[in-house]
Short mmCIF file of C-alpha atoms in Angstrom, two decimals:
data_model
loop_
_atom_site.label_atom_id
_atom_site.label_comp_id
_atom_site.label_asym_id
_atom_site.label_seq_id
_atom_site.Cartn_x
_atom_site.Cartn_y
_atom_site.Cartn_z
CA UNK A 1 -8.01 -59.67 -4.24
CA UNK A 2 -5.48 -57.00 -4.01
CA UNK A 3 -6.49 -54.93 -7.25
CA UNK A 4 -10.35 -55.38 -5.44
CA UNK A 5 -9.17 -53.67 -2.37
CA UNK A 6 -7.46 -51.02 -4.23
CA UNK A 7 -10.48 -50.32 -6.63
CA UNK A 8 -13.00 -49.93 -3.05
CA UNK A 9 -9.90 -47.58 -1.64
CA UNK A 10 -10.07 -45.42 -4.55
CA UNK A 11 -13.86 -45.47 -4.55
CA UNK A 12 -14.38 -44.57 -0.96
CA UNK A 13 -11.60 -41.88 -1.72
CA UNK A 14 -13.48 -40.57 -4.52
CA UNK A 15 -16.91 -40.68 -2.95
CA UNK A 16 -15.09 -38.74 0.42
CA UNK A 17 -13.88 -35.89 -1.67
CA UNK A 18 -16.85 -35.31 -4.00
CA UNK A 19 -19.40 -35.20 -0.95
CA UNK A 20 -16.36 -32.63 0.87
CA UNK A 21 -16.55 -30.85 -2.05
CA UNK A 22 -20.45 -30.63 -1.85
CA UNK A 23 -20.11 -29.36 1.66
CA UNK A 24 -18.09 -26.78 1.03
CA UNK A 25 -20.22 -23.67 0.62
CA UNK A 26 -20.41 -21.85 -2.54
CA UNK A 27 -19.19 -18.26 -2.37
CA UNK A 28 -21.48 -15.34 -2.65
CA UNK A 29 -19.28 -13.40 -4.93
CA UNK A 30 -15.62 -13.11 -5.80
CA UNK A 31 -13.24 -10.05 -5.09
CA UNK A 32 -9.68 -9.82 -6.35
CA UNK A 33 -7.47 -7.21 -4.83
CA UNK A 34 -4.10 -5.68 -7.06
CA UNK A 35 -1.80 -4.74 -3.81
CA UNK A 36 -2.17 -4.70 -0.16
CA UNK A 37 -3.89 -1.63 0.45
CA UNK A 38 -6.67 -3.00 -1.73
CA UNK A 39 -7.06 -6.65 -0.15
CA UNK A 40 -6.72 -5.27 3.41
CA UNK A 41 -9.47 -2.17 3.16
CA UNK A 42 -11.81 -5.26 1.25
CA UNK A 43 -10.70 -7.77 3.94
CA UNK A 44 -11.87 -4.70 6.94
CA UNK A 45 -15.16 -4.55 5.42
CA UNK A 46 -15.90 -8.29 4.59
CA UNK A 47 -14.72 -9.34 7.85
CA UNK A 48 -15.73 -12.80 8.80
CA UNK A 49 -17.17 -13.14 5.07
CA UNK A 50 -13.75 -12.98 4.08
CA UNK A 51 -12.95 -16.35 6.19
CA UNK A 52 -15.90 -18.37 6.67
CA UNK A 53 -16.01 -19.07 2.29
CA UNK A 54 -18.98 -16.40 1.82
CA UNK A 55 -17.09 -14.54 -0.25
CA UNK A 56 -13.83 -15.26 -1.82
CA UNK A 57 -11.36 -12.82 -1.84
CA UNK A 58 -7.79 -13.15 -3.63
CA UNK A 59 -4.59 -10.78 -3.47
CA UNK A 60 -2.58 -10.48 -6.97
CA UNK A 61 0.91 -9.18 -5.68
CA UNK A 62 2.19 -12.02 -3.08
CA UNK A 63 3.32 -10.82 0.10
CA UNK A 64 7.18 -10.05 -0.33
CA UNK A 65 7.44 -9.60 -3.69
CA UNK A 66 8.07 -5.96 -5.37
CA UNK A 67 4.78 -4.20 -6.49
CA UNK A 68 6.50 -1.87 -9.30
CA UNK A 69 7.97 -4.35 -11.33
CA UNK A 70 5.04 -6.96 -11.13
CA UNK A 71 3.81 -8.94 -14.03
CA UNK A 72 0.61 -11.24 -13.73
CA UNK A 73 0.33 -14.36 -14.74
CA UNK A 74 -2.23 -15.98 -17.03
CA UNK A 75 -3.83 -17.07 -13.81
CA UNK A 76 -3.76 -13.49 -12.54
CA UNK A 77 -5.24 -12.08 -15.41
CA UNK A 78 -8.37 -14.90 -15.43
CA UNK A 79 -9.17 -14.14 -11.69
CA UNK A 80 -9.68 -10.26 -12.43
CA UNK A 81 -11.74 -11.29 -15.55
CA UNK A 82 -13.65 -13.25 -13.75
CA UNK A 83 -14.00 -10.82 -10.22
CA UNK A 84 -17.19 -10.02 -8.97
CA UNK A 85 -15.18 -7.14 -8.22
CA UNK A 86 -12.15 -6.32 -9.17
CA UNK A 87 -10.10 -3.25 -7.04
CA UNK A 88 -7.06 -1.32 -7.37
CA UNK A 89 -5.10 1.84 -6.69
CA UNK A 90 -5.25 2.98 -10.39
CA UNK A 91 -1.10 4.57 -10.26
CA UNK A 92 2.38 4.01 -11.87
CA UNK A 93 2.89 0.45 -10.45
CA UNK A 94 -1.35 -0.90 -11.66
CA UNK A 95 -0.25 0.60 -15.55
CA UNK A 96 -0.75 -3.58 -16.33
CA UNK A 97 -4.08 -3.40 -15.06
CA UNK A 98 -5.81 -1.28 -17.77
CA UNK A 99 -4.13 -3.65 -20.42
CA UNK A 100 -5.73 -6.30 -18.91
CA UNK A 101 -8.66 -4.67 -18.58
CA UNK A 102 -9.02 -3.29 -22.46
CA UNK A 103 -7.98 -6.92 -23.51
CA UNK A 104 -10.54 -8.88 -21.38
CA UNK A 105 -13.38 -7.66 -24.07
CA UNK A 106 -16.34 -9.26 -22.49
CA UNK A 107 -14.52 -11.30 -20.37
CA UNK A 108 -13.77 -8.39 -17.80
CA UNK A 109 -14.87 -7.75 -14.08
CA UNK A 110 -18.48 -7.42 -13.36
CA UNK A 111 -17.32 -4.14 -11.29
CA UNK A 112 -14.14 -2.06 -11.01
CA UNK A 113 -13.46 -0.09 -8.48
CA UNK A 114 -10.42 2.48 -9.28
CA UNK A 115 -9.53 3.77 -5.51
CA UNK A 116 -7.64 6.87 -6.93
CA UNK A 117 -11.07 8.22 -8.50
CA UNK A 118 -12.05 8.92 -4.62
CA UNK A 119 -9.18 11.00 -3.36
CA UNK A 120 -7.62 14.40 -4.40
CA UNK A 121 -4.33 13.26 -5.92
CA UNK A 122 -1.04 15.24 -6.07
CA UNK A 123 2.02 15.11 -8.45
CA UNK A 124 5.01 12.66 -7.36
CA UNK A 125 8.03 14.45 -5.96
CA UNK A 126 11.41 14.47 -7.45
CA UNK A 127 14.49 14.43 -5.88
CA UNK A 128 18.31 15.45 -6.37
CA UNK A 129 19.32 14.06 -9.62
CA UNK A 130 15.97 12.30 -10.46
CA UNK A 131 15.43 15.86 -12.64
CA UNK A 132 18.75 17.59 -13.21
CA UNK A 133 16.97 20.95 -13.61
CA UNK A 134 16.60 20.54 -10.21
CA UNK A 135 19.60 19.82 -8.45
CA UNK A 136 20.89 23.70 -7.57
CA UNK A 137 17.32 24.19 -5.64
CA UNK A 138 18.43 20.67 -3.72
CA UNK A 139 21.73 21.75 -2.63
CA UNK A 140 23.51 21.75 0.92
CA UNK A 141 21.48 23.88 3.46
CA UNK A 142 18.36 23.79 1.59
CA UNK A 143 15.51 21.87 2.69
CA UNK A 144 13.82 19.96 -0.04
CA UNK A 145 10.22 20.15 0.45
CA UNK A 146 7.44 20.84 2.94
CA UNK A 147 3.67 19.78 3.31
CA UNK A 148 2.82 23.03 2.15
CA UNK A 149 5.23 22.73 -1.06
CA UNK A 150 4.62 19.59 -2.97
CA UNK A 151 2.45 21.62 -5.27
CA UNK A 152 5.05 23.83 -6.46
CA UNK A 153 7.10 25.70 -8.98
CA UNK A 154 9.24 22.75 -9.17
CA UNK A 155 6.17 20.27 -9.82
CA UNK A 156 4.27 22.40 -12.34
CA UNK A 157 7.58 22.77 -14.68
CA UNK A 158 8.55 19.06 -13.86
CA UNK A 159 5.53 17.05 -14.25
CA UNK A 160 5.50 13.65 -12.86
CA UNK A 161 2.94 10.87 -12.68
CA UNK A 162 0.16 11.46 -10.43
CA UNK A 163 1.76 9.68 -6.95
CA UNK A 164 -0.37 6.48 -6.10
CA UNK A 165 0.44 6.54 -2.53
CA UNK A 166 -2.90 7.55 -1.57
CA UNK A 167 -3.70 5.43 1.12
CA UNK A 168 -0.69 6.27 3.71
CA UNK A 169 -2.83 9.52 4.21
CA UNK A 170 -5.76 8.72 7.09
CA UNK A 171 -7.89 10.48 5.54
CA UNK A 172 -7.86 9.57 2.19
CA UNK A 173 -7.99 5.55 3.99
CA UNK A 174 -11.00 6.62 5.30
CA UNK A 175 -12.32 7.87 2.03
CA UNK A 176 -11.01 4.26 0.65
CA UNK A 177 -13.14 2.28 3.67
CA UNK A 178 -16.08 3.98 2.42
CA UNK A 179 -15.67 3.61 -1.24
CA UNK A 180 -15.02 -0.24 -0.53
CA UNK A 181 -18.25 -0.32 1.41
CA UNK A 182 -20.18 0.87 -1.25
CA UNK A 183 -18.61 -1.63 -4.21
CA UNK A 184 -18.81 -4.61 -1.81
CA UNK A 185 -22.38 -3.74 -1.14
CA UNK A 186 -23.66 -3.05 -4.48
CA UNK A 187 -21.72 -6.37 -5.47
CA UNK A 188 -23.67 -8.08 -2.66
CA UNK A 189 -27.16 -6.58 -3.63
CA UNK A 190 -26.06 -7.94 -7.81
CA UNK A 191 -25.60 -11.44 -6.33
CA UNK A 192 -28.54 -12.02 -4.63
CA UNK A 193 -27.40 -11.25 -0.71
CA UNK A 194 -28.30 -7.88 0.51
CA UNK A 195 -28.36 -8.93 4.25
CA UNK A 196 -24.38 -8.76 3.85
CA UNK A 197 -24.98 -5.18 3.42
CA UNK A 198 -25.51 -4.92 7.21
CA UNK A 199 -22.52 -6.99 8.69
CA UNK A 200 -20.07 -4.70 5.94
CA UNK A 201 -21.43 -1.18 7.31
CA UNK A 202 -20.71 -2.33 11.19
CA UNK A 203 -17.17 -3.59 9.82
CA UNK A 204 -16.53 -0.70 7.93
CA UNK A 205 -17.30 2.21 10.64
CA UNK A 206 -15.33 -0.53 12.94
CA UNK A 207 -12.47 0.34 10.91
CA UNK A 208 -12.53 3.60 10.85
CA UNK A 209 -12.59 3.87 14.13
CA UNK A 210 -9.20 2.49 14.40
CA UNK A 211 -8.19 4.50 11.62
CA UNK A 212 -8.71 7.97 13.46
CA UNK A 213 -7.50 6.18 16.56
CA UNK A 214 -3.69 5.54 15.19
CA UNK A 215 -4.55 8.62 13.20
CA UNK A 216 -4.50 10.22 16.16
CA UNK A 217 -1.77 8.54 18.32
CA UNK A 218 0.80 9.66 15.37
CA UNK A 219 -0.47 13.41 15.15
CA UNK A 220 0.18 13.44 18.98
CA UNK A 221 3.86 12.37 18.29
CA UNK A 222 4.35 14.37 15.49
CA UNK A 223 3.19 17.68 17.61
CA UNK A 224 5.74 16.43 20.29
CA UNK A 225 8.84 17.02 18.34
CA UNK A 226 10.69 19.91 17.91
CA UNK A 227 11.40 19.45 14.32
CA UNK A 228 8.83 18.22 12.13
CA UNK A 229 11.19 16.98 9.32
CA UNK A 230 12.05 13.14 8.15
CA UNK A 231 14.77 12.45 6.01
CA UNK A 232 13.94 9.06 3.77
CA UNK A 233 16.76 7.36 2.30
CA UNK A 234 14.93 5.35 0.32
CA UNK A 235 12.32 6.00 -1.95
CA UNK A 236 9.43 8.25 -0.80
CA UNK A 237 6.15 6.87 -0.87
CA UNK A 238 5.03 9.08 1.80
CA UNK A 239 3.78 12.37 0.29
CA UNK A 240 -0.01 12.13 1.04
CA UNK A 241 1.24 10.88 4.89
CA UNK A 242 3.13 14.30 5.28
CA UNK A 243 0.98 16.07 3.68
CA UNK A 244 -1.34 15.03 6.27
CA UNK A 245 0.65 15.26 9.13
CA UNK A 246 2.71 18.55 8.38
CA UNK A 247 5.88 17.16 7.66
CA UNK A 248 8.91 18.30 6.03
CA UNK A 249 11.36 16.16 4.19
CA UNK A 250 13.69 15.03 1.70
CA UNK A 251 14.17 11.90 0.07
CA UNK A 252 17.08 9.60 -2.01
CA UNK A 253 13.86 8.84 -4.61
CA UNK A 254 10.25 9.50 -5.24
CA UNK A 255 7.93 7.35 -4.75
CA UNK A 256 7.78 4.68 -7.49
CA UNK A 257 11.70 4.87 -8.66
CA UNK A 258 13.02 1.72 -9.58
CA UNK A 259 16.64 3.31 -8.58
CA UNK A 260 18.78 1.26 -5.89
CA UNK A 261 21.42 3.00 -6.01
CA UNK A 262 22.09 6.75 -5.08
CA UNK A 263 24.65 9.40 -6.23
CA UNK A 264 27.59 10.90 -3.76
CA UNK A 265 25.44 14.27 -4.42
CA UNK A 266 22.08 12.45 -3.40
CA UNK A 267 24.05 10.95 -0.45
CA UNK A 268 25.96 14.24 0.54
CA UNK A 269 23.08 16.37 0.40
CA UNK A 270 21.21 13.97 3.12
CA UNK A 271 23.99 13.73 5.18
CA UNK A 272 24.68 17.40 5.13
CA UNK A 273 20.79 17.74 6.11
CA UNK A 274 20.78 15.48 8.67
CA UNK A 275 23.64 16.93 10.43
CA UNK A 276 22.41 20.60 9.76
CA UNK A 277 19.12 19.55 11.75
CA UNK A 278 20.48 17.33 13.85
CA UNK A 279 18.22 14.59 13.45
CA UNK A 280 18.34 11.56 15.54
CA UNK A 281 17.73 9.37 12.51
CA UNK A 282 16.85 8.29 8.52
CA UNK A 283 14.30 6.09 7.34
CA UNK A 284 13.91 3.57 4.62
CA UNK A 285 10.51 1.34 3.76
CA UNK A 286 9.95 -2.05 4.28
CA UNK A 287 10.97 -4.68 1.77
CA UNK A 288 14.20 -2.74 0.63
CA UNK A 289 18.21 -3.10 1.33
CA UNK A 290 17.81 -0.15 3.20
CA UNK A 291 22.00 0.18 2.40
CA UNK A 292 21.19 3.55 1.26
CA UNK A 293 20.23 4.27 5.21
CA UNK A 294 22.75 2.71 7.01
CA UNK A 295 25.63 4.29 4.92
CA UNK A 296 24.06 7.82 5.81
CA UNK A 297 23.58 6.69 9.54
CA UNK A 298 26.74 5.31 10.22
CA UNK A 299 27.91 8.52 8.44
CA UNK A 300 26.08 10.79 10.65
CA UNK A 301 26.13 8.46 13.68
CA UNK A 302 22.06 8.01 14.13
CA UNK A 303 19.83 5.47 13.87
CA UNK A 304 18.34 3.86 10.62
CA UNK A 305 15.03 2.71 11.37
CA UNK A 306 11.88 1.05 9.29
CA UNK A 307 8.51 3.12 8.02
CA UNK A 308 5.89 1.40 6.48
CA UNK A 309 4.14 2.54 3.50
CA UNK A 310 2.02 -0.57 3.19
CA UNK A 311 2.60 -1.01 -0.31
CA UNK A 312 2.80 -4.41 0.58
CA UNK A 313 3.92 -6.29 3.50
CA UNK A 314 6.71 -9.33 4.20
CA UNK A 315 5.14 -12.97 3.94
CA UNK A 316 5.44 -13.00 7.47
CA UNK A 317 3.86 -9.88 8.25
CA UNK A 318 1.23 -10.93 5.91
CA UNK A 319 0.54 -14.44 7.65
CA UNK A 320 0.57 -12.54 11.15
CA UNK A 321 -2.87 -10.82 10.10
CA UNK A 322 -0.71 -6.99 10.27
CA UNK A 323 -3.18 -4.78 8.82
CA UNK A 324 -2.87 -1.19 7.56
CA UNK A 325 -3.86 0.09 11.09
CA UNK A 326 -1.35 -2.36 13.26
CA UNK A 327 1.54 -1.11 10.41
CA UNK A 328 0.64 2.42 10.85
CA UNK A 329 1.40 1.83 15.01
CA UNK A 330 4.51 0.93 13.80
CA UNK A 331 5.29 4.12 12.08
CA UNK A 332 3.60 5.85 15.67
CA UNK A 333 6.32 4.25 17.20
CA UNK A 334 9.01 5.13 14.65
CA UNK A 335 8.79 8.26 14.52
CA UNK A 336 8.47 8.58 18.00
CA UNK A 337 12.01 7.57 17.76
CA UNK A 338 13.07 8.84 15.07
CA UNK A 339 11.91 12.71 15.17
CA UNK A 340 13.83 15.24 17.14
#
């Protein structure tokens, strides 16, 4: 009697889940995002299709976890194979993705969408002893770089990778929104749902409206200081950001160095420059030690405070819904704070 009980248990189980599974609806299309920047312009545009299981949309690199050094997994590698679209940045940290993409043979995306291909790039900057050559032209008294000098001398006899970064300029995020728009409506139109063309256009110029909002709010900050200069001790993942905004700076690293650790030159130079200019603080990025910082703060007695690159975001961030926008109010506020 007992086995018969069990065997109608498992039956009404089964019978529960298959007709759940029935009911569940079938997604339009599939989209798999590389990094942050990616998932959260596609996640702007698809709005409540993103949520309600019209379209399914996946992040590769996890919330937390560092983007340079990331390796997919066999899983990884079958949801881009098997994207309806498939984006990504296209820099130093996606180098995995065209190997993945040459080895996928017929088994690759239906569409790729490279987000570099829609911006004008520039080359990554180098700092202190990241090119010996160029440690004299970093020394004490100095300043490192402006807006108006990532392009030079220094760049065109040091080449570097193209910096990825694209996306921490507002402009070049609204030339992102719109390229976005475009894949995710041509992938609608291919799968047999043009009507989401409508909902994505309203999302997308939504969007961008928030963009040049925040846009906005940190130019007004940025005029409001007397010295438009940051000092990052941390990596600098910030060149297209200001480019955009007219800042000077200097940096421990450029962008995509995997270096942790910094020289007593590296150090001394930022120190000396922070005193020289008597700024009321340094800046790392989110997801580091940020020891680098406070060693240099407590050195110079200023604050040490947090700017987002959105790169990628902390699993909390991440489960809070913090979008490129609501990160970039963050960096409003910071450098209200942080500039003199």
């Amino acid at each position: 009697m007992k086995s018969l009980k069990s065997f109608l248990l498992l039956c009404v189980c089964a019978a529960f889940f298959s007709c759940t599974r029935k009911n569940q609806p079938e997604a339009a299309f599939s989209v798999t995002a590389s990094t942050f920047p990616c998932y959260d312009a596609a996640r702007a545009v698809l709005g409540s299709a993103a949520t309600d299981g019209t379209v399914g949309l996946k992040l590769l690199v996890k919330p937390g976890t560092e983007v340079h050094s990331f390796d997919p997994s066999p899983a990884d590698i079958i949801a881009v194979q098997k994207s309806s679209l498939f984006i990504y940045a296209g820099g130093e940290s996606d180098e995995w993705v065209e190997k993945v993409l040459e080895s996928g043979g017929s088994e690759s995306p239906a569409k790729k969408l490279r987000l570099m291909e829609f911006v004008e790039t520039a080359d990554e900057v180098s700092f202190g002893e990241e090119d010996a050559e160029d440690e004299e032209e970093h020394s004490h008294g100095k300043e490192a770089h402006s807006a108006d000098e990532n392009l030079s001398a220094e760049s065109a006899e040091n080449p570097h990778e193209q910096d990825e970064h694209i996306w921490t300029s507002p402009a070049n995020e609204l030339k992102i929104i719109d390229a976005v728009y475009e894949a995710l409506c041509e992938t609608a139109r291919n799968a047999g749902k043009p009507e989401l063309c409508a909902s994505f256009e309203m999302n997308a110029n939504k969007y961008k409206e928030e963009i040049s909002s925040v846009a906005e709010k940190t130019a007004a900050v940025i005029a409001a200081a007397q010295e438009q200069y940051i000092v990052m001790a941390d990596r600098f993942p910030f060149l297209y950001f200001a480019n955009y905004y007219g800042l000077s700076f200097d940096a421990a690293f450029s962008g995509c160095s995997t270096a942790v650790e910094a020289s007593t030159a590296t150090i001394s130079r930022l120190i000396d420059t922070v005193k020289a200019k008597n700024l009321p603080a340094v800046f790392y990025i989110e997801l580091g030690n940020h020891k680098i910082a406070d060693s240099i703060a407590e050195a110079c007695n200023v604050s040490a405070i947090e700017l987002q690159s959105c790169q990628n975001v902390s699993k909390k961030d991440f489960d809070a819904g913090e979008t490129w926008v609501s990160l970039m109010e963050r960096n409003a506020d910071a450098l209200k704070k942080g500039l003199r």
